[in-house]
Amino acid sequence: MCETQAFFPGTGICKELEDRALLLWLTQEGAESLNRSFHVLEYCRVSSMASAPTSKYNSHSLENESIKRTSRDGVNRDLSEAVPRLPGETRITDKEVIYICPFNGPIKGRVYITNYRLYLRSLETDSALILDVPLGVISRIEKMGGATSRGENSYGLDITCKPIFAFLNEEKFNVDGWTVYNPVEEYRRQGLPNHHWRITFINKCYELCDTYPALLVVPYRASDDDLRRVATFRSRNRIPVLSWIHPENKTVIVRCSQPLVGMSGKRNKDDEKYLDVIRETNRQISKLTIYDARPNVNAVANKATGGGYESDDAYHNAELFFLDIHNIHVMRESLKKVKDIVYPNVEESHWLSSLESTHWLEHIKLVLTGAIQVADKVSSGKSSVLVHCSDGWDRTAQLTSLAMLMLDSFYRSIEGFEILVQKEWISFGHKFASRIGHGDKNHADADRSPIFLQFIDCVWQMSKQFPTAFEFNERFLITILDHLYSCRFGTFLYNCESAREKQKVTERTISLWSLINSNKDKFKNPFYTKEINRVLYPVASMRHLELWVNYYIRWNPRIKQQQPNPVEQRYVELLALRDEYIQRLEELQLASSAKLSDPSTSPSGPSQMMPHVHTHF
């Protein structure tokens, strides 16, 4: 898929899943006015990324706009309705439009454009339609038509644009989400550094690898000069570095990019020695296991462009397995096929065959299966594991983070999962800007792909199979995906850590984790049971996987949404009642303690201090 992944209320599908999501018809003057507004927003986007200026437009609150609503019988009614507005959000313009709804036909409404969102409210009393769409989730604007209607030229706007609001957002939260992840603390939690692994700052200025984080964990026996020589033989200089170490058997998960073997079958003695050093860190006598995420044929084809894989004749102490996970282009096309079966109609009679034809769940299965193999190999203590794909920032991140989620219960907590995302995806250079297209109006960019969405989908599949193992709920996962595309927060902006530092993202924007951690109760799973050292092995067969309806089809009015489990709701109510009783008990205990410590209420004589004794004959 290409454009975005936040759902578009009213259209019935995810905005990324459609080419023409919002179609508005209005007069030529109105169309030109709205079109100019979007071009102004594009200018503001470029400016805000450079200096984050305040808006030059008058701050006009939308909260008390007077709206005229017209019923089908032509009667006008004035309504004062709240139009939401975030701190830092300012109105650009508003116009009356006709929204061509794919489910209910033409609806008369009023559209408001701010520097953050497009907000459309129906003016018809028999339609409660509201569209509330962050501009970051859409990617282009097309002026259409010009057909004469009742003597007046009417024009359509196909709106798809992508400004970045994060640099103008003035929201305040009581938690600073940027402090959630500290790499030194996270590695210390894993027991690092130790006698076999050290922390290096060779990449402090991003000179070794501009897409890696500043802090890396590498074998103690490998010098910084060794690392520099290895970097010359790995794509994008993304050398093998530690992601996770098993607390007991000390086997590790290491990530990197493909070796630069090429058609001539080049070798690099430093790279071969380095992988052998990794193998020996836990004193294992077996071979180092290498999981190449790609299909074998793709890995061979990459030789033609200078890439390749670790052959047996060069890496004698390593064993290579291909996991057959397809590339970003295949995943994008697969999600487009999902769009075709859920929008605008869902054909119940052919649902299973239609879903199968998308291959989406098949791809989910392959990713989960690969992660299970990584986790099992490390958990068994048989071998340390090295994971890579081509460049090591897409499928590699999926596999390492899912395997770590299966192995380490800490990552199944809310803050633990946030750390996992910050570490394996954000700091290690998953190309969020390229894959999502933040601020990029080239909607047909071939680099767009739902790789991170696919990872979150895998997490959701795991949470369905292990309902008590995760502290977070479905709402937590959906919120992450919504703001992956909204551009309201700075968390997922840019492709790598070095670019974020250059743009001072942590200083100039707000973290998504600030929103979540300021109100954790909304995102907690009431059935969560904390279990230490329990490894999760989900069943990755097609009959145990399902389409995430509450995400992919959640806005379709024709599909009955999966209602909250009544047992879960009742459990939440009982937990709230328990907390209320505990609080009341604590208050009574405090009051009782205060009363006992008050001299005026203490017993005045020895006889009063004697307890009542009941004697039974």
mmCIF file of N, CA, C and O in Angstrom, residues 419-482:
data_model
loop_
_atom_site.group_PDB
_atom_site.id
_atom_site.type_symbol
_atom_site.label_atom_id
_atom_site.label_comp_id
_atom_site.label_asym_id
_atom_site.label_seq_id
_atom_site.Cartn_x
_atom_site.Cartn_y
_atom_site.Cartn_z
ATOM 1 N N ILE A 419 9.725 0.771 24.583
ATOM 2 C CA ILE A 419 11.186 0.664 24.481
ATOM 3 C C ILE A 419 11.578 -0.227 23.308
ATOM 4 O O ILE A 419 12.517 0.077 22.559
ATOM 5 N N LEU A 420 10.850 -1.310 23.124
ATOM 6 C CA LEU A 420 11.124 -2.221 22.008
ATOM 7 C C LEU A 420 10.989 -1.491 20.664
ATOM 8 O O LEU A 420 11.841 -1.634 19.776
ATOM 9 N N VAL A 421 9.927 -0.720 20.516
ATOM 10 C CA VAL A 421 9.710 0.040 19.273
ATOM 11 C C VAL A 421 10.799 1.091 19.093
ATOM 12 O O VAL A 421 11.358 1.250 18.001
ATOM 13 N N GLN A 422 11.112 1.816 20.174
ATOM 14 C CA GLN A 422 12.155 2.839 20.092
ATOM 15 C C GLN A 422 13.506 2.225 19.710
ATOM 16 O O GLN A 422 14.248 2.794 18.910
ATOM 17 N N LYS A 423 13.782 1.066 20.280
ATOM 18 C CA LYS A 423 15.094 0.448 20.082
ATOM 19 C C LYS A 423 15.222 -0.218 18.719
ATOM 20 O O LYS A 423 16.080 0.158 17.909
ATOM 21 N N GLU A 424 14.379 -1.202 18.460
ATOM 22 C CA GLU A 424 14.554 -2.025 17.266
ATOM 23 C C GLU A 424 14.063 -1.370 15.983
ATOM 24 O O GLU A 424 14.506 -1.736 14.893
ATOM 25 N N TRP A 425 13.143 -0.420 16.092
ATOM 26 C CA TRP A 425 12.588 0.219 14.892
ATOM 27 C C TRP A 425 13.109 1.640 14.692
ATOM 28 O O TRP A 425 13.645 1.971 13.637
ATOM 29 N N ILE A 426 12.933 2.466 15.705
ATOM 30 C CA ILE A 426 13.243 3.888 15.534
ATOM 31 C C ILE A 426 14.745 4.145 15.560
ATOM 32 O O ILE A 426 15.296 4.763 14.639
ATOM 33 N N SER A 427 15.444 3.658 16.592
ATOM 34 C CA SER A 427 16.867 3.977 16.694
ATOM 35 C C SER A 427 17.706 3.197 15.681
ATOM 36 O O SER A 427 18.738 3.677 15.219
ATOM 37 N N PHE A 428 17.251 1.996 15.306
ATOM 38 C CA PHE A 428 18.022 1.204 14.354
ATOM 39 C C PHE A 428 17.642 1.467 12.894
ATOM 40 O O PHE A 428 17.997 0.704 11.998
ATOM 41 N N GLY A 429 16.913 2.544 12.663
ATOM 42 C CA GLY A 429 16.802 3.072 11.319
ATOM 43 C C GLY A 429 15.785 2.451 10.389
ATOM 44 O O GLY A 429 16.027 2.397 9.172
ATOM 45 N N HIS A 430 14.640 1.979 10.913
ATOM 46 C CA HIS A 430 13.558 1.662 9.976
ATOM 47 C C HIS A 430 13.152 2.964 9.291
ATOM 48 O O HIS A 430 12.961 3.989 9.939
ATOM 49 N N LYS A 431 12.997 2.927 7.992
ATOM 50 C CA LYS A 431 12.795 4.161 7.219
ATOM 51 C C LYS A 431 11.334 4.623 7.270
ATOM 52 O O LYS A 431 10.597 4.530 6.292
ATOM 53 N N PHE A 432 10.946 5.136 8.436
ATOM 54 C CA PHE A 432 9.555 5.554 8.604
ATOM 55 C C PHE A 432 9.156 6.615 7.587
ATOM 56 O O PHE A 432 8.061 6.559 7.015
ATOM 57 N N ALA A 433 9.999 7.602 7.366
ATOM 58 C CA ALA A 433 9.655 8.677 6.429
ATOM 59 C C ALA A 433 9.435 8.125 5.028
ATOM 60 O O ALA A 433 8.494 8.526 4.328
ATOM 61 N N SER A 434 10.266 7.201 4.607
ATOM 62 C CA SER A 434 10.144 6.624 3.265
ATOM 63 C C SER A 434 8.987 5.637 3.172
ATOM 64 O O SER A 434 8.253 5.619 2.181
ATOM 65 N N ARG A 435 8.819 4.814 4.196
ATOM 66 C CA ARG A 435 7.772 3.785 4.150
ATOM 67 C C ARG A 435 6.370 4.380 4.316
ATOM 68 O O ARG A 435 5.399 3.882 3.752
ATOM 69 N N ILE A 436 6.248 5.457 5.098
ATOM 70 C CA ILE A 436 4.941 6.065 5.336
ATOM 71 C C ILE A 436 4.721 7.262 4.423
ATOM 72 O O ILE A 436 3.608 7.536 3.991
ATOM 73 N N GLY A 437 5.778 8.004 4.128
ATOM 74 C CA GLY A 437 5.656 9.174 3.258
ATOM 75 C C GLY A 437 5.311 10.442 3.989
ATOM 76 O O GLY A 437 4.618 11.303 3.449
ATOM 77 N N HIS A 438 5.763 10.598 5.237
ATOM 78 C CA HIS A 438 5.483 11.821 5.990
ATOM 79 C C HIS A 438 5.964 13.043 5.225
ATOM 80 O O HIS A 438 7.135 13.157 4.872
ATOM 81 N N GLY A 439 5.057 13.981 4.987
ATOM 82 C CA GLY A 439 5.430 15.227 4.341
ATOM 83 C C GLY A 439 5.813 15.090 2.884
ATOM 84 O O GLY A 439 6.281 16.057 2.283
ATOM 85 N N ASP A 440 5.583 13.937 2.308
ATOM 86 C CA ASP A 440 5.980 13.697 0.926
ATOM 87 C C ASP A 440 4.731 13.609 0.059
ATOM 88 O O ASP A 440 3.878 12.752 0.272
ATOM 89 N N LYS A 441 4.625 14.488 -0.945
ATOM 90 C CA LYS A 441 3.430 14.499 -1.786
ATOM 91 C C LYS A 441 3.499 13.507 -2.945
ATOM 92 O O LYS A 441 2.572 13.406 -3.726
ATOM 93 N N ASN A 442 4.596 12.777 -3.050
ATOM 94 C CA ASN A 442 4.724 11.764 -4.101
ATOM 95 C C ASN A 442 4.034 10.483 -3.657
ATOM 96 O O ASN A 442 4.660 9.558 -3.151
ATOM 97 N N HIS A 443 2.718 10.434 -3.874
ATOM 98 C CA HIS A 443 1.925 9.319 -3.351
ATOM 99 C C HIS A 443 2.265 7.992 -4.018
ATOM 100 O O HIS A 443 1.962 6.929 -3.490
ATOM 101 N N ALA A 444 2.896 8.033 -5.182
ATOM 102 C CA ALA A 444 3.222 6.802 -5.905
ATOM 103 C C ALA A 444 4.639 6.321 -5.627
ATOM 104 O O ALA A 444 5.153 5.451 -6.324
ATOM 105 N N ASP A 445 5.269 6.870 -4.610
ATOM 106 C CA ASP A 445 6.644 6.506 -4.270
ATOM 107 C C ASP A 445 6.747 5.003 -4.015
ATOM 108 O O ASP A 445 6.024 4.444 -3.191
ATOM 109 N N ALA A 446 7.659 4.345 -4.715
ATOM 110 C CA ALA A 446 7.810 2.889 -4.596
ATOM 111 C C ALA A 446 8.382 2.465 -3.257
ATOM 112 O O ALA A 446 8.364 1.281 -2.921
ATOM 113 N N ASP A 447 8.896 3.423 -2.468
ATOM 114 C CA ASP A 447 9.445 3.081 -1.154
ATOM 115 C C ASP A 447 8.366 2.918 -0.092
ATOM 116 O O ASP A 447 8.652 2.454 1.008
ATOM 117 N N ARG A 448 7.134 3.320 -0.403
ATOM 118 C CA ARG A 448 6.059 3.182 0.583
ATOM 119 C C ARG A 448 5.738 1.700 0.797
ATOM 120 O O ARG A 448 5.620 0.933 -0.148
ATOM 121 N N SER A 449 5.567 1.321 2.045
ATOM 122 C CA SER A 449 5.233 -0.077 2.341
ATOM 123 C C SER A 449 4.805 -0.219 3.802
ATOM 124 O O SER A 449 5.346 0.458 4.678
ATOM 125 N N PRO A 450 3.837 -1.095 4.064
ATOM 126 C CA PRO A 450 3.264 -1.228 5.418
ATOM 127 C C PRO A 450 4.042 -2.184 6.313
ATOM 128 O O PRO A 450 3.464 -3.080 6.942
ATOM 129 N N ILE A 451 5.356 -2.033 6.395
ATOM 130 C CA ILE A 451 6.184 -2.975 7.152
ATOM 131 C C ILE A 451 5.913 -2.887 8.657
ATOM 132 O O ILE A 451 5.761 -3.905 9.334
ATOM 133 N N PHE A 452 5.839 -1.666 9.184
ATOM 134 C CA PHE A 452 5.586 -1.508 10.624
ATOM 135 C C PHE A 452 4.158 -1.922 10.964
ATOM 136 O O PHE A 452 3.913 -2.533 12.008
ATOM 137 N N LEU A 453 3.210 -1.608 10.096
ATOM 138 C CA LEU A 453 1.832 -2.064 10.284
ATOM 139 C C LEU A 453 1.791 -3.580 10.384
ATOM 140 O O LEU A 453 1.095 -4.148 11.233
ATOM 141 N N GLN A 454 2.545 -4.242 9.525
ATOM 142 C CA GLN A 454 2.577 -5.696 9.528
ATOM 143 C C GLN A 454 3.111 -6.239 10.860
ATOM 144 O O GLN A 454 2.604 -7.230 11.398
ATOM 145 N N PHE A 455 4.116 -5.574 11.405
ATOM 146 C CA PHE A 455 4.649 -5.952 12.721
ATOM 147 C C PHE A 455 3.573 -5.812 13.801
ATOM 148 O O PHE A 455 3.373 -6.725 14.618
ATOM 149 N N ILE A 456 2.853 -4.683 13.800
ATOM 150 C CA ILE A 456 1.808 -4.472 14.808
ATOM 151 C C ILE A 456 0.689 -5.497 14.631
ATOM 152 O O ILE A 456 0.111 -5.993 15.608
ATOM 153 N N ASP A 457 0.385 -5.843 13.394
ATOM 154 C CA ASP A 457 -0.611 -6.884 13.127
ATOM 155 C C ASP A 457 -0.159 -8.213 13.746
ATOM 156 O O ASP A 457 -0.950 -8.929 14.373
ATOM 157 N N CYS A 458 1.126 -8.544 13.606
ATOM 158 C CA CYS A 458 1.657 -9.772 14.217
ATOM 159 C C CYS A 458 1.526 -9.738 15.736
ATOM 160 O O CYS A 458 1.196 -10.752 16.364
ATOM 161 N N VAL A 459 1.781 -8.577 16.331
ATOM 162 C CA VAL A 459 1.633 -8.427 17.781
ATOM 163 C C VAL A 459 0.181 -8.654 18.182
ATOM 164 O O VAL A 459 -0.119 -9.324 19.181
ATOM 165 N N TRP A 460 -0.740 -8.099 17.392
ATOM 166 C CA TRP A 460 -2.165 -8.291 17.677
ATOM 167 C C TRP A 460 -2.535 -9.771 17.595
ATOM 168 O O TRP A 460 -3.282 -10.286 18.449
ATOM 169 N N GLN A 461 -2.010 -10.477 16.580
ATOM 170 C CA GLN A 461 -2.278 -11.916 16.461
ATOM 171 C C GLN A 461 -1.788 -12.657 17.705
ATOM 172 O O GLN A 461 -2.475 -13.550 18.226
ATOM 173 N N MET A 462 -0.625 -12.265 18.218
ATOM 174 C CA MET A 462 -0.094 -12.893 19.433
ATOM 175 C C MET A 462 -0.977 -12.590 20.636
ATOM 176 O O MET A 462 -1.232 -13.471 21.475
ATOM 177 N N SER A 463 -1.452 -11.370 20.728
ATOM 178 C CA SER A 463 -2.291 -10.989 21.871
ATOM 179 C C SER A 463 -3.616 -11.736 21.864
ATOM 180 O O SER A 463 -4.202 -11.977 22.918
ATOM 181 N N LYS A 464 -4.091 -12.112 20.677
ATOM 182 C CA LYS A 464 -5.324 -12.902 20.592
ATOM 183 C C LYS A 464 -5.089 -14.321 21.109
ATOM 184 O O LYS A 464 -5.971 -14.918 21.721
ATOM 185 N N GLN A 465 -3.902 -14.850 20.853
ATOM 186 C CA GLN A 465 -3.602 -16.221 21.274
ATOM 187 C C GLN A 465 -3.173 -16.304 22.739
ATOM 188 O O GLN A 465 -3.330 -17.341 23.372
ATOM 189 N N PHE A 466 -2.635 -15.195 23.264
ATOM 190 C CA PHE A 466 -2.204 -15.148 24.663
ATOM 191 C C PHE A 466 -2.853 -13.940 25.349
ATOM 192 O O PHE A 466 -2.191 -12.929 25.582
ATOM 193 N N PRO A 467 -4.138 -14.031 25.662
ATOM 194 C CA PRO A 467 -4.889 -12.859 26.140
ATOM 195 C C PRO A 467 -4.469 -12.323 27.500
ATOM 196 O O PRO A 467 -4.834 -11.205 27.852
ATOM 197 N N THR A 468 -3.699 -13.093 28.276
ATOM 198 C CA THR A 468 -3.269 -12.608 29.599
ATOM 199 C C THR A 468 -1.793 -12.217 29.635
ATOM 200 O O THR A 468 -1.287 -11.807 30.673
ATOM 201 N N ALA A 469 -1.096 -12.347 28.502
ATOM 202 C CA ALA A 469 0.356 -12.173 28.504
ATOM 203 C C ALA A 469 0.806 -10.734 28.270
ATOM 204 O O ALA A 469 1.963 -10.408 28.527
ATOM 205 N N PHE A 470 -0.100 -9.864 27.787
ATOM 206 C CA PHE A 470 0.281 -8.504 27.428
ATOM 207 C C PHE A 470 -0.415 -7.481 28.322
ATOM 208 O O PHE A 470 -1.636 -7.565 28.522
ATOM 209 N N GLU A 471 0.354 -6.527 28.823
ATOM 210 C CA GLU A 471 -0.238 -5.500 29.676
ATOM 211 C C GLU A 471 -1.116 -4.548 28.879
ATOM 212 O O GLU A 471 -2.060 -3.978 29.404
ATOM 213 N N PHE A 472 -0.832 -4.379 27.592
ATOM 214 C CA PHE A 472 -1.572 -3.435 26.767
ATOM 215 C C PHE A 472 -2.727 -4.126 26.045
ATOM 216 O O PHE A 472 -2.744 -5.343 25.856
ATOM 217 N N ASN A 473 -3.686 -3.304 25.630
ATOM 218 C CA ASN A 473 -4.865 -3.822 24.948
ATOM 219 C C ASN A 473 -4.850 -3.453 23.460
ATOM 220 O O ASN A 473 -3.895 -2.850 22.955
ATOM 221 N N GLU A 474 -5.921 -3.795 22.772
ATOM 222 C CA GLU A 474 -6.023 -3.514 21.338
ATOM 223 C C GLU A 474 -6.007 -2.017 21.057
ATOM 224 O O GLU A 474 -5.439 -1.565 20.059
ATOM 225 N N ARG A 475 -6.616 -1.257 21.932
ATOM 226 C CA ARG A 475 -6.654 0.197 21.751
ATOM 227 C C ARG A 475 -5.244 0.787 21.707
ATOM 228 O O ARG A 475 -4.985 1.735 20.973
ATOM 229 N N PHE A 476 -4.353 0.247 22.476
ATOM 230 C CA PHE A 476 -2.957 0.681 22.504
ATOM 231 C C PHE A 476 -2.325 0.508 21.125
ATOM 232 O O PHE A 476 -1.671 1.426 20.602
ATOM 233 N N LEU A 477 -2.522 -0.652 20.520
ATOM 234 C CA LEU A 477 -1.942 -0.931 19.204
ATOM 235 C C LEU A 477 -2.552 -0.046 18.128
ATOM 236 O O LEU A 477 -1.833 0.466 17.252
ATOM 237 N N ILE A 478 -3.862 0.151 18.182
ATOM 238 C CA ILE A 478 -4.530 0.999 17.186
ATOM 239 C C ILE A 478 -4.081 2.447 17.323
ATOM 240 O O ILE A 478 -3.872 3.149 16.325
ATOM 241 N N THR A 479 -3.907 2.908 18.561
ATOM 242 C CA THR A 479 -3.445 4.279 18.784
ATOM 243 C C THR A 479 -2.055 4.492 18.194
ATOM 244 O O THR A 479 -1.776 5.531 17.583
ATOM 245 N N ILE A 480 -1.181 3.514 18.359
ATOM 246 C CA ILE A 480 0.160 3.609 17.769
ATOM 247 C C ILE A 480 0.060 3.748 16.259
ATOM 248 O O ILE A 480 0.707 4.603 15.645
ATOM 249 N N LEU A 481 -0.776 2.929 15.628
ATOM 250 C CA LEU A 481 -0.899 2.988 14.176
ATOM 251 C C LEU A 481 -1.543 4.287 13.706
ATOM 252 O O LEU A 481 -1.139 4.865 12.695
ATOM 253 N N ASP A 482 -2.552 4.758 14.430
ATOM 254 C CA ASP A 482 -3.191 6.018 14.052
ATOM 255 C C ASP A 482 -2.176 7.152 14.017
ATOM 256 O O ASP A 482 -2.151 7.971 13.097
#
